[in-house]
Short mmCIF file of C-alpha atoms and ligand atoms in Angstrom, two decimals:
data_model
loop_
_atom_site.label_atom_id
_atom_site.label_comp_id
_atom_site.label_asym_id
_atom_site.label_seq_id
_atom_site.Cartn_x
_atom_site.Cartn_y
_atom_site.Cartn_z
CA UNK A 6 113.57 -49.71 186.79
CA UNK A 7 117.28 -49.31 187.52
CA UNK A 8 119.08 -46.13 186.06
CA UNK A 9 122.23 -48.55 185.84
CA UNK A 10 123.20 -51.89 184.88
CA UNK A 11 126.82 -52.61 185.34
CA UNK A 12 128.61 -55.41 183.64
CA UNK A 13 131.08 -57.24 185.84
CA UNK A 14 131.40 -56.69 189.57
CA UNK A 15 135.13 -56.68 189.70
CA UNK A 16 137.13 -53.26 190.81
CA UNK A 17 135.93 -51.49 187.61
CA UNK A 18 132.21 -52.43 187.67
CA UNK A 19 132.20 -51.97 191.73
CA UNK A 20 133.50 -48.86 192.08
CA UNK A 21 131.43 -47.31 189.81
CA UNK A 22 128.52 -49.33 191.33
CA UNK A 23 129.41 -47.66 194.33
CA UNK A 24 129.80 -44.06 193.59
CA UNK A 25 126.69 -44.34 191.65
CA UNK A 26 124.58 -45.68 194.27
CA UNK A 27 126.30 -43.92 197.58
CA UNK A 28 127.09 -40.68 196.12
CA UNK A 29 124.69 -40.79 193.28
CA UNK A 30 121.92 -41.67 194.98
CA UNK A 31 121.34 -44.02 191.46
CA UNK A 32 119.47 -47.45 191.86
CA UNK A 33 122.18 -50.07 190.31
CA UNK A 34 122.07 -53.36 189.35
CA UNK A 35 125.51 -55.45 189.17
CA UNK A 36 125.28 -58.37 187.14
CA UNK A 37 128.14 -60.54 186.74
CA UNK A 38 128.35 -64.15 185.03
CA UNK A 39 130.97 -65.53 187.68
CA UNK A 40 129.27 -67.13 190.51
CA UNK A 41 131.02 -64.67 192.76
CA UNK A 42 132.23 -60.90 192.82
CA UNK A 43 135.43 -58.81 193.12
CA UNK A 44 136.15 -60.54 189.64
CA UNK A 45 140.37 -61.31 188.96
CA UNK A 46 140.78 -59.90 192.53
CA UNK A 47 138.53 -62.28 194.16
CA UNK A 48 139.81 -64.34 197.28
CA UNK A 49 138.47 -67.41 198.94
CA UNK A 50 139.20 -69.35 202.18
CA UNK A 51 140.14 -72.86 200.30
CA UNK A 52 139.46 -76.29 201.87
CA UNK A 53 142.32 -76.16 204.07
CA UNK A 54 140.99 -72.83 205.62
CA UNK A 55 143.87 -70.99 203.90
CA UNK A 56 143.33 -67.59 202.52
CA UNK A 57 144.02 -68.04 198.67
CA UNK A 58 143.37 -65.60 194.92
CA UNK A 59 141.44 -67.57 192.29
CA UNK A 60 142.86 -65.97 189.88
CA UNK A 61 146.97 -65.38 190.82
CA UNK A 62 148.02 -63.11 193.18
CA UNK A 63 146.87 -59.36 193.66
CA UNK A 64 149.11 -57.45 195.50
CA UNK A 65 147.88 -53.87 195.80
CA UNK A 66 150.67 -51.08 195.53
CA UNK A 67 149.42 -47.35 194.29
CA UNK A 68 151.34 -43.64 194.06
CA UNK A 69 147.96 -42.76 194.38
CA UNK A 70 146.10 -40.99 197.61
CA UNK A 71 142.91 -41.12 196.07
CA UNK A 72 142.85 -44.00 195.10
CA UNK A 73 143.85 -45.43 198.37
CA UNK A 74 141.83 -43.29 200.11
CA UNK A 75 139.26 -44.25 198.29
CA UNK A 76 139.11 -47.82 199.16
CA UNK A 77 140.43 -47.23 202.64
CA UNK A 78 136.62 -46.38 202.97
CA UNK A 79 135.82 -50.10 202.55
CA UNK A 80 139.23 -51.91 204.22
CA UNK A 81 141.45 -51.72 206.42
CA UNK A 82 144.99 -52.78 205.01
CA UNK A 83 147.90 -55.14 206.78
CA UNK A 84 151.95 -53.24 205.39
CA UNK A 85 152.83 -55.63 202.69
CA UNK A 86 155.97 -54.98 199.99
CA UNK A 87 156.48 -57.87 197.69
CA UNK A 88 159.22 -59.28 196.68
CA UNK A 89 159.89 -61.93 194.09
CA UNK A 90 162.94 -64.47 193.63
CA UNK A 91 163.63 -65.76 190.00
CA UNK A 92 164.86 -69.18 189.47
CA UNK A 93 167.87 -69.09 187.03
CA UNK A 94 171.20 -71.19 186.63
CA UNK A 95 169.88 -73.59 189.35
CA UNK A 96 169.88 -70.90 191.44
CA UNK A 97 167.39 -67.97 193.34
CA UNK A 98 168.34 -64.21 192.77
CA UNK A 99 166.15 -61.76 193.59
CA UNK A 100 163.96 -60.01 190.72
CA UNK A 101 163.59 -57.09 189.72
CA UNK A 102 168.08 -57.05 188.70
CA UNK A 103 169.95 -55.74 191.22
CA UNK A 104 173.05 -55.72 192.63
CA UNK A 105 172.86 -58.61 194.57
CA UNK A 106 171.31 -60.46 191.66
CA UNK A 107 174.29 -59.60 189.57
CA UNK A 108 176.59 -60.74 192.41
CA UNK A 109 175.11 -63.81 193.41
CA UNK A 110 174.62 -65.47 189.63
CA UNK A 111 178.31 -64.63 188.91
CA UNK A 112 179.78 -64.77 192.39
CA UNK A 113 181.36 -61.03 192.27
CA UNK A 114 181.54 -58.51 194.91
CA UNK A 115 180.94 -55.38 192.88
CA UNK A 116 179.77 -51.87 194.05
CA UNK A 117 176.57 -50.24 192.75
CA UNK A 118 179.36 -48.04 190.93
CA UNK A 119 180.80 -51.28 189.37
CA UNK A 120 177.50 -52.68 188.75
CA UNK A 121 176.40 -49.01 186.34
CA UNK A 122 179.81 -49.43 184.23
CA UNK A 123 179.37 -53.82 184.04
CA UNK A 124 175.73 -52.46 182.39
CA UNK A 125 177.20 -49.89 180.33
CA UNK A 126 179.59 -52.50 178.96
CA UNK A 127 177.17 -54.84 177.97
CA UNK A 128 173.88 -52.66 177.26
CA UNK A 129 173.45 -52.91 173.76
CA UNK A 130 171.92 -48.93 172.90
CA UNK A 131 168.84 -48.33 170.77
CA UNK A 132 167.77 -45.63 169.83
CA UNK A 133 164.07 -45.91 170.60
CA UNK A 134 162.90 -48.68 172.85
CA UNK A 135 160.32 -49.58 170.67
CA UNK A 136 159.39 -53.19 171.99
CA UNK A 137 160.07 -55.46 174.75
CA UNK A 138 163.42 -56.63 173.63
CA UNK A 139 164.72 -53.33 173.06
CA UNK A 140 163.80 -52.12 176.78
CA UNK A 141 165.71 -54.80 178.63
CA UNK A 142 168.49 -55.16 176.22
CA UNK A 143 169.22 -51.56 175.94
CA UNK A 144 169.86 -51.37 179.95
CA UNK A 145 171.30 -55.31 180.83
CA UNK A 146 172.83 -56.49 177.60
CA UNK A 147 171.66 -59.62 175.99
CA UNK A 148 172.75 -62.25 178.38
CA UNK A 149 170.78 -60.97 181.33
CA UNK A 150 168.20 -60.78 178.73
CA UNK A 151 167.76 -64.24 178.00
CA UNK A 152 168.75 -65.44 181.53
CA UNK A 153 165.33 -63.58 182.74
CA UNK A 154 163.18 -62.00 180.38
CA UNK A 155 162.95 -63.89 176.72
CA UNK A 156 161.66 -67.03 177.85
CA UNK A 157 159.61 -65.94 180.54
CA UNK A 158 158.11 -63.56 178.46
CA UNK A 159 157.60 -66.09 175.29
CA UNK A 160 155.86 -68.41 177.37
CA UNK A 161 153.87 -65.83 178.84
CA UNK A 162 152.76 -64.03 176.25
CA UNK A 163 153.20 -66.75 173.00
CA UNK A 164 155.02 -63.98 171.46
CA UNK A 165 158.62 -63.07 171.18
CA UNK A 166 159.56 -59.99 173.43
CA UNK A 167 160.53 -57.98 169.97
CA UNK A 168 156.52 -57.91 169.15
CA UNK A 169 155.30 -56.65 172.50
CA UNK A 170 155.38 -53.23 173.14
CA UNK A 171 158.18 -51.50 175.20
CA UNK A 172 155.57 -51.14 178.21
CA UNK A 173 155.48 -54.41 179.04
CA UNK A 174 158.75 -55.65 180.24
CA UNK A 175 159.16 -51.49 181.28
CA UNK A 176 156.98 -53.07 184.27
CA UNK A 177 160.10 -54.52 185.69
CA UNK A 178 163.29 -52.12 186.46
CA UNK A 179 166.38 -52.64 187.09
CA UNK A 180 168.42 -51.41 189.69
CA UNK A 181 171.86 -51.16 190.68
CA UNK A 182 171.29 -50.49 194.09
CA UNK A 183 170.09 -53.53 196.72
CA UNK A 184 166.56 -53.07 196.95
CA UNK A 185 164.67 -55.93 196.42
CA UNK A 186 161.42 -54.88 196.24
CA UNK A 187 159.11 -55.79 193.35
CA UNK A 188 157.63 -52.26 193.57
CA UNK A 189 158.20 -49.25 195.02
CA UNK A 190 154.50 -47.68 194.97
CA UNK A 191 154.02 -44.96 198.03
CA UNK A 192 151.10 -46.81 199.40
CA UNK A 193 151.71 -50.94 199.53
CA UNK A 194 149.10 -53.06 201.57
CA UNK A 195 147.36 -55.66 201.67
CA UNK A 196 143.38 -55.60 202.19
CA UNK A 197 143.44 -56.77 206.31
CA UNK A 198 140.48 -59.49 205.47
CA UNK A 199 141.18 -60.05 201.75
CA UNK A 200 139.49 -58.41 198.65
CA UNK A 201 136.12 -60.15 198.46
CA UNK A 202 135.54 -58.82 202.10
CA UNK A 203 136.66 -55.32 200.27
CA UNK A 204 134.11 -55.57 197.45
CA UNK A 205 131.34 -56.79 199.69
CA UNK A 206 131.29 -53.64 201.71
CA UNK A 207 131.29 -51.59 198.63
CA UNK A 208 128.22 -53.29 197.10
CA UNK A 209 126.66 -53.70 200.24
CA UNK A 210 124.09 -50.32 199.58
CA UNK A 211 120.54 -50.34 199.84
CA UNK A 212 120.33 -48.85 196.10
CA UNK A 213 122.86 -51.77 194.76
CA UNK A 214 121.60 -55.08 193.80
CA UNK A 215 123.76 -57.80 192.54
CA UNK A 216 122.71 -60.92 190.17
CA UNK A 217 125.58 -63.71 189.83
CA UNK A 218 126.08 -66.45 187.58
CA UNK A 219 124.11 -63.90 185.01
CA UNK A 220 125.21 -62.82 181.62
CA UNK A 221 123.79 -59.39 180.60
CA UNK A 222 122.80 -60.28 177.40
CA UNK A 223 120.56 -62.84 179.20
CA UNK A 224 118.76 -60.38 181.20
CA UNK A 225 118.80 -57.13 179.75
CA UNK A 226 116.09 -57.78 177.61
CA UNK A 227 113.51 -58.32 180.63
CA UNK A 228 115.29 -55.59 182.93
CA UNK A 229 114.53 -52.37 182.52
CA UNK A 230 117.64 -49.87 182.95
CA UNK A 231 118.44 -46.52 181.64
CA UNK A 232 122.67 -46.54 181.05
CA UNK A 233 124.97 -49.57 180.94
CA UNK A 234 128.77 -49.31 182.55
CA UNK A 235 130.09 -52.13 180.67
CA UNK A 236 133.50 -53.96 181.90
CA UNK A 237 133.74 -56.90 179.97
CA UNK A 238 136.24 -58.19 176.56
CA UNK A 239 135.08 -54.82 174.44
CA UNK A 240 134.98 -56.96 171.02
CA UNK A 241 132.53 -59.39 172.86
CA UNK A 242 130.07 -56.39 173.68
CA UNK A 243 130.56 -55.56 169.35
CA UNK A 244 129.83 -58.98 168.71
CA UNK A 245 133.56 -59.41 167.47
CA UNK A 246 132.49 -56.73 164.23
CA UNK A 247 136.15 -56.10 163.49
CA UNK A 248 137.86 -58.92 164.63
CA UNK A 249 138.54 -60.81 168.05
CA UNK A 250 140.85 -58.74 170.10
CA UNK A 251 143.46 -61.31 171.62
CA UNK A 252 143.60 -61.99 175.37
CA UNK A 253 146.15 -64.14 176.79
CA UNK A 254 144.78 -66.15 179.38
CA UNK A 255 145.72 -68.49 182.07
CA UNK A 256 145.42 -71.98 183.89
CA UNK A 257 145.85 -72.14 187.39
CA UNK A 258 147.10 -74.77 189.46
CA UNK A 259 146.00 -74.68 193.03
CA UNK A 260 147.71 -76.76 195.36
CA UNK A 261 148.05 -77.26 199.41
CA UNK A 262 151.17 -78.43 200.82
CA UNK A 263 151.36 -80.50 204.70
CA UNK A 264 154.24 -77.92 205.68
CA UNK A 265 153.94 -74.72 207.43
CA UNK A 266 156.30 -73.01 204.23
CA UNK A 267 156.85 -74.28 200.71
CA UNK A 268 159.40 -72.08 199.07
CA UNK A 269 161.40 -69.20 200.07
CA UNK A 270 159.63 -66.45 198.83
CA UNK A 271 156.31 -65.03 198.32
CA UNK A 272 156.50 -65.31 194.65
CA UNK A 273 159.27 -67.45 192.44
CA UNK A 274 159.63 -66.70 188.68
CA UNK A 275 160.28 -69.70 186.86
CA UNK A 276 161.64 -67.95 183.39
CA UNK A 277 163.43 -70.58 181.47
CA UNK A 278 162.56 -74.58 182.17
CA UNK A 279 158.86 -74.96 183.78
CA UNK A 280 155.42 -74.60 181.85
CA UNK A 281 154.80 -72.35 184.44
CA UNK A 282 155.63 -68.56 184.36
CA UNK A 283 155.64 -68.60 188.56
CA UNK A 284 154.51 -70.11 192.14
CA UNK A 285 152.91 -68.22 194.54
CA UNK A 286 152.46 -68.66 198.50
CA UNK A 287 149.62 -67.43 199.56
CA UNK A 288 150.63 -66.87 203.02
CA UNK A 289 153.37 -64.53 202.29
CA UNK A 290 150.52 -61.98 200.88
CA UNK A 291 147.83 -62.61 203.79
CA UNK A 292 150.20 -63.12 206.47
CA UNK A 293 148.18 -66.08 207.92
CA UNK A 294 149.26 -68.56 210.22
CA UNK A 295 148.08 -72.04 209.33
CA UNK A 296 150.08 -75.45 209.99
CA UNK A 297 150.11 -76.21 206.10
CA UNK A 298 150.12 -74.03 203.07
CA UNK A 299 148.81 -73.00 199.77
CA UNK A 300 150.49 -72.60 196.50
CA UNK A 301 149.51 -71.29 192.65
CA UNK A 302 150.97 -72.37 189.98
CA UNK A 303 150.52 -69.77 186.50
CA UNK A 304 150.59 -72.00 183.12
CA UNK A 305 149.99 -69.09 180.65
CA UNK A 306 147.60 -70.28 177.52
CA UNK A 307 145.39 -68.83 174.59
CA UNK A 308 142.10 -70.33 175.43
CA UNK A 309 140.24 -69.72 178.37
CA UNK A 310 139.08 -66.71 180.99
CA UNK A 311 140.53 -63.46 178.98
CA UNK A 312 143.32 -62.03 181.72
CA UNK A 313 145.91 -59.72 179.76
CA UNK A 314 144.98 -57.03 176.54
CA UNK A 315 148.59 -57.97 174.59
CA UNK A 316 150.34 -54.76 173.88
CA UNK A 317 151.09 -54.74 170.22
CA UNK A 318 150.39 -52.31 167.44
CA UNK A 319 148.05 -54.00 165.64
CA UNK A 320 146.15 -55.16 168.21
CA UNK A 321 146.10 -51.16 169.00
CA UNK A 322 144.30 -50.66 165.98
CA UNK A 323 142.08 -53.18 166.38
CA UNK A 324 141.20 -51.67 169.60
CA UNK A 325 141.30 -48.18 167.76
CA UNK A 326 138.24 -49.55 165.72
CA UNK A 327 135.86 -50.96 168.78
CA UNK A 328 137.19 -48.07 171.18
CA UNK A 329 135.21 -45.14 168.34
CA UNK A 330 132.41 -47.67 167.73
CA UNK A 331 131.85 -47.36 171.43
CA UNK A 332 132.00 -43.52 171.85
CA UNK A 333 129.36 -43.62 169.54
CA UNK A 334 127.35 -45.88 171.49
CA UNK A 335 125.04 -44.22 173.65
CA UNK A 336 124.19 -44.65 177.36
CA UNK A 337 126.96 -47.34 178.03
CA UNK A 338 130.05 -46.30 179.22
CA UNK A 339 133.58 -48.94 178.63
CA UNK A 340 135.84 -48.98 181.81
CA UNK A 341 138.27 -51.05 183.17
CA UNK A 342 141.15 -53.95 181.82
CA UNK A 343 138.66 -55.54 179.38
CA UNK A 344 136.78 -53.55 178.11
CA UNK A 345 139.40 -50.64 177.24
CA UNK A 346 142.28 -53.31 176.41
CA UNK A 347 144.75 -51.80 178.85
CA UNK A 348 147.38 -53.98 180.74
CA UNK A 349 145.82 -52.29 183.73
CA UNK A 350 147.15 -52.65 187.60
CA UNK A 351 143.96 -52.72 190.30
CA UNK A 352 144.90 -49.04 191.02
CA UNK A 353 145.03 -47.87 187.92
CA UNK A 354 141.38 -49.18 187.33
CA UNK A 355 139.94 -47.68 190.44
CA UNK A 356 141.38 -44.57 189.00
CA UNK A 357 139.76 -45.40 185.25
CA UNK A 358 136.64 -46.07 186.89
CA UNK A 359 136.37 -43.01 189.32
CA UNK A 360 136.94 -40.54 186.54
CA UNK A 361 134.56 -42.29 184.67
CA UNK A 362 131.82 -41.53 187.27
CA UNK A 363 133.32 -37.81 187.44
CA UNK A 364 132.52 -37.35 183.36
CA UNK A 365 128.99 -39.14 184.10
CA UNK A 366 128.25 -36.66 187.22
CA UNK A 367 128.85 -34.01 184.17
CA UNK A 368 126.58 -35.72 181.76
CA UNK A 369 122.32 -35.72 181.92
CA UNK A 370 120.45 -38.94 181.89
CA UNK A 371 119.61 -40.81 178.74
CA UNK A 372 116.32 -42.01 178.23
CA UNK A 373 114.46 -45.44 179.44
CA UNK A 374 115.40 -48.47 177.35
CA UNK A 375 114.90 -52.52 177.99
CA UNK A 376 115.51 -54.35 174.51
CA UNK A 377 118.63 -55.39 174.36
CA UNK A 378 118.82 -55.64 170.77
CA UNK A 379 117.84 -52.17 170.19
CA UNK A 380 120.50 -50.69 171.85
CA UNK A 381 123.12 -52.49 170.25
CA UNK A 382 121.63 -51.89 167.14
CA UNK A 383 121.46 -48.46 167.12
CA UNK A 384 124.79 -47.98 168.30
CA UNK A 385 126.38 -48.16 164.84
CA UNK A 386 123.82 -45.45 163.69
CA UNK A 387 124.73 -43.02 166.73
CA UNK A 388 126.50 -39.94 165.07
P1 LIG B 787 137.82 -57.92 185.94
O1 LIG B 787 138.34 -58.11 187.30
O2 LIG B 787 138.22 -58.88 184.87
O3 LIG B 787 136.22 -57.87 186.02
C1 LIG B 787 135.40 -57.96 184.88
C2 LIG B 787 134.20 -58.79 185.26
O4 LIG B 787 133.23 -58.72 184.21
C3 LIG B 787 134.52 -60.27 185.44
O5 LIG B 787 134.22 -60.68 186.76
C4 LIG B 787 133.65 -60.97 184.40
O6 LIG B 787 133.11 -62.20 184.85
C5 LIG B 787 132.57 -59.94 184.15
N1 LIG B 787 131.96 -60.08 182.81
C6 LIG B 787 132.59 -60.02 181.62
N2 LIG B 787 131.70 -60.18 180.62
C7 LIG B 787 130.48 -60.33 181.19
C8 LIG B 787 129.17 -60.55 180.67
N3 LIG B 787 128.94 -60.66 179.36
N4 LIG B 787 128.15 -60.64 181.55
C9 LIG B 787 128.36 -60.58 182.88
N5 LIG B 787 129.58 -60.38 183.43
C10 LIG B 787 130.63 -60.25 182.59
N6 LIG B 787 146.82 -55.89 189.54
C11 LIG B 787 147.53 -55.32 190.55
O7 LIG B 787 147.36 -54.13 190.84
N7 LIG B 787 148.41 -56.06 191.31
C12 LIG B 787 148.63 -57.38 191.07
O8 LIG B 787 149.44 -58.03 191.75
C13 LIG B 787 147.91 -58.00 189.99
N8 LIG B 787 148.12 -59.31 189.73
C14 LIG B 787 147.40 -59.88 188.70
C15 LIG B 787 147.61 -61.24 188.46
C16 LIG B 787 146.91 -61.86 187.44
C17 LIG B 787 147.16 -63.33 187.17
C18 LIG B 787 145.97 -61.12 186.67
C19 LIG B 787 145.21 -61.80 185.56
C20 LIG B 787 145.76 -59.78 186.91
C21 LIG B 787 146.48 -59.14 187.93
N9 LIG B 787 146.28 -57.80 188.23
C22 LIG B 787 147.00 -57.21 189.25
C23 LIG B 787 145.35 -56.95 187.44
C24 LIG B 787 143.97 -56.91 188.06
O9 LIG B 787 143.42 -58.21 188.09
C25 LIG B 787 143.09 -55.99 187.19
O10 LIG B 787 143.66 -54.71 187.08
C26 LIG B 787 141.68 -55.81 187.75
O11 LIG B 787 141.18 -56.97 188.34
C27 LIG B 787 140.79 -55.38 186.61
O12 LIG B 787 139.48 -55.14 187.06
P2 LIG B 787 138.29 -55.03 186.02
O13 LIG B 787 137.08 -54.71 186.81
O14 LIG B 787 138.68 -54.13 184.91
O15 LIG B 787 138.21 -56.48 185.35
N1 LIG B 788 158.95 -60.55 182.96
C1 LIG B 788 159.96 -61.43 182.61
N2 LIG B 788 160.61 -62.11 183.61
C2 LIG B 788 160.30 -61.94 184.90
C3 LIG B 788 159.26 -61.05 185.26
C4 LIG B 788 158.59 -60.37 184.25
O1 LIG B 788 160.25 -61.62 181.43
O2 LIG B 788 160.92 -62.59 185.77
C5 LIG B 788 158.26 -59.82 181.86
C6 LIG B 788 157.13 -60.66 181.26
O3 LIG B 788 156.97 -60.31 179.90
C7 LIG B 788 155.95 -60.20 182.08
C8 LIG B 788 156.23 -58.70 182.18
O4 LIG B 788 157.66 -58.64 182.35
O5 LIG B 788 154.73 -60.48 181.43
C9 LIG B 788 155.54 -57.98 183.30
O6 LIG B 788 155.81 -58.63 184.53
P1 LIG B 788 154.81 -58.51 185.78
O7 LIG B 788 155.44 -59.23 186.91
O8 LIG B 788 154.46 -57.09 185.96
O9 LIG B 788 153.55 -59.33 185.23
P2 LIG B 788 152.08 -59.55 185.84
O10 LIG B 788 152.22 -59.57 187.34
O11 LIG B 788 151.22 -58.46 185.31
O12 LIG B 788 151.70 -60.89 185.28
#
């Protein structure tokens, strides 16, 4: 009998394996259907022996001690602030805008002080900053606008930017100073030895056990449990009852190169003419020395692996409907990207998911169950 079964082993699932096992003194089972764990973060040596992210690159930045404290416990980290170069006008600026964006794609020499008043002139003010469009245009004017964000942003999202909430281009600032930095987080690293060695040491308890390659609804009929923490697509778990919540999702386009460096930056933003969103060097993250190199290409698509909730009101109240279906649901607690439909960072999950185990510390055990049916059956009839 386990008193848990936790859905997905990525940083949701495995940190609240962890505290549940190792502070909990809980017996846990981690099932995942991925043949492998750390889920979106995972990391693999690939054929060439290069150090490479399945699933795009993870770069961990946090304003949070806890949080990095937390999984300090588990890794040591290697100093590591990102920076990203966007490819526009046949040329490559440096993204987030900044000054010496602004000075290189027109060839000016303006001061920060120039740079605020050039903004002010062509900023076109709204008076809320409702969507995506609104955010960017408000602060760079329209030009800038459509030079980085529009197309980028339709082809990553299938959407126009003026039907995606404000939040999601918010993720990029602008700046009129010259830092070039994609964030400025206190705490920016890179796990020394890569994610996957991260997660391993957090599962690796005597009261965790993980099953891969398993989908719970394949096994939690014949495995007894008590309480469910539950990280996958939340409609999914409701059997899509109100709807399918989208998820954009993503191919990826590994490559290795027979040079030592394949573009100038650790990340390049294609916005305007590729398929592709943006090409990543893996060695730039890792810092690993290796005669040839690895590269990612991002072609965003609809089908596939779910990767991104889509910030837009009505897929809010979609959400709105599963999200008080399951706080009625007994004994199985939502956390993480998926399975609360937020455009979460890693951080900002490890955060999610150690509050989470705070409220369950607060909360008494429910009783024994193994039919997998039952449970989801008598969720709906939970007051
Ligand atoms: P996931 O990592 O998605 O884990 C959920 C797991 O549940 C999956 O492994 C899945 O297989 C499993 N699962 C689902 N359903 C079932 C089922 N029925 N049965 C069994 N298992 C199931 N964040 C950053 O902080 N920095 C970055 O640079 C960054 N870059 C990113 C780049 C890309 C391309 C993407 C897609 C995300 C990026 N993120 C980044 C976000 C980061 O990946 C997420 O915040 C984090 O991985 C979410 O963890 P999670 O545990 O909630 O979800
Ligand atoms: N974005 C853009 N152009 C860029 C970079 C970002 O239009 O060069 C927009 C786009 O909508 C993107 C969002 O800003 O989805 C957030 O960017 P971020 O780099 O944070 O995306 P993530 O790393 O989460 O894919």
């Amino acid at each position: 009998m386990f008193d848990y079964m936790v859905v997905g082993a990525g940083f949701a699932g495995s940190v609240l394996a962890e505290r549940l096992a190792a502070d909990g003194g809980k017996r846990v089972l981690v099932v995942d259907r991925r043949p492998h764990i750390a889920g979106n973060a995972y990391d693999h040596y690939d054929d060439a022996g290069i150090l490479v992210h399945r699933y795009g690159p993870h770069i961990f930045h946090t304003n949070s001690r806890e949080v990095f404290d937390y999984l300090s416990r588990f890794t040591e980290w290697r100093p590591y602030e990102h920076r990203v170069l966007a490819s526009v006008d046949g040329q490559l600026v440096p993204i987030p805008i900044n000054l010496n964006t602004i000075n290189q794609l027109y060839g000016l020499e303006l001061s920060s002080f120039d740079l605020e008043k050039f903004f002010q002139s062509v900023a076109e003010p709204r008076e809320t900053l409702r969507t995506s469009e609104d955010v960017v245009v408000s602060k760079v004017g329209r030009e800038l606008y459509e030079k980085f964000f529009r197309n980028y942003t339709r082809k990553q999202w299938g959407l126009d930017p003026s039907e995606l909430d404000a939040s999601v281009t918010a993720r990029v600032p602008t700046r009129t100073n010259r830092d070039d930095r994609y964030f400025t987080d206190t705490y920016q690293a890179m796990p020394l030895h890569g994610y996957t060695r991260m997660f391993e040491r957090m599962l690796s308890h005597p009261n965790i056990s993980v099953m891969l390659n398993a989908d719970y609804r394949d096994v939690e009929g014949v495995i007894p449990y008590r309480e469910m923490v539950y990280t996958g697509p939340i409609d999914e778990f409701f059997e899509m009852r109100f709807g399918t919540l989208p998820y954009r999702s993503l191919r990826f386009q590994h490559e290795t190169h027979a040079t030592p460096v394949f573009q100038p930056a650790p990340v390049v933003n294609h916005p305007n003419e590729q398929a592709y969103t943006r090409v990543t060097e893996f060695k730039y993250l890792t810092g690993q020395e290796h005669p040839k190199t690895s590269v990612v290409y991002e072609f965003p698509c609809d089908e596939g692996d779910p990767y991104y909730p889509v910030p837009r009101p009505e897929n809010a109240e979609i959400y709105r409907a599963y999200k008080a279906l399951a706080d009625e649901t007994e004994g199985v607690h939502f956390v993480g990207r998926l399975a609360t439909y937020r455009y979460y960072n890693m951080d900002q999950v490890v955060a999610q998911a150690l509050t989470t185990y705070a409220r369950i510390c607060g909360h008494k055990a429910a009783p024994a169950r193994s039919g997998g049916g039952g449970r989801r059956a008598s969720a709906a009839a939970t007051p």
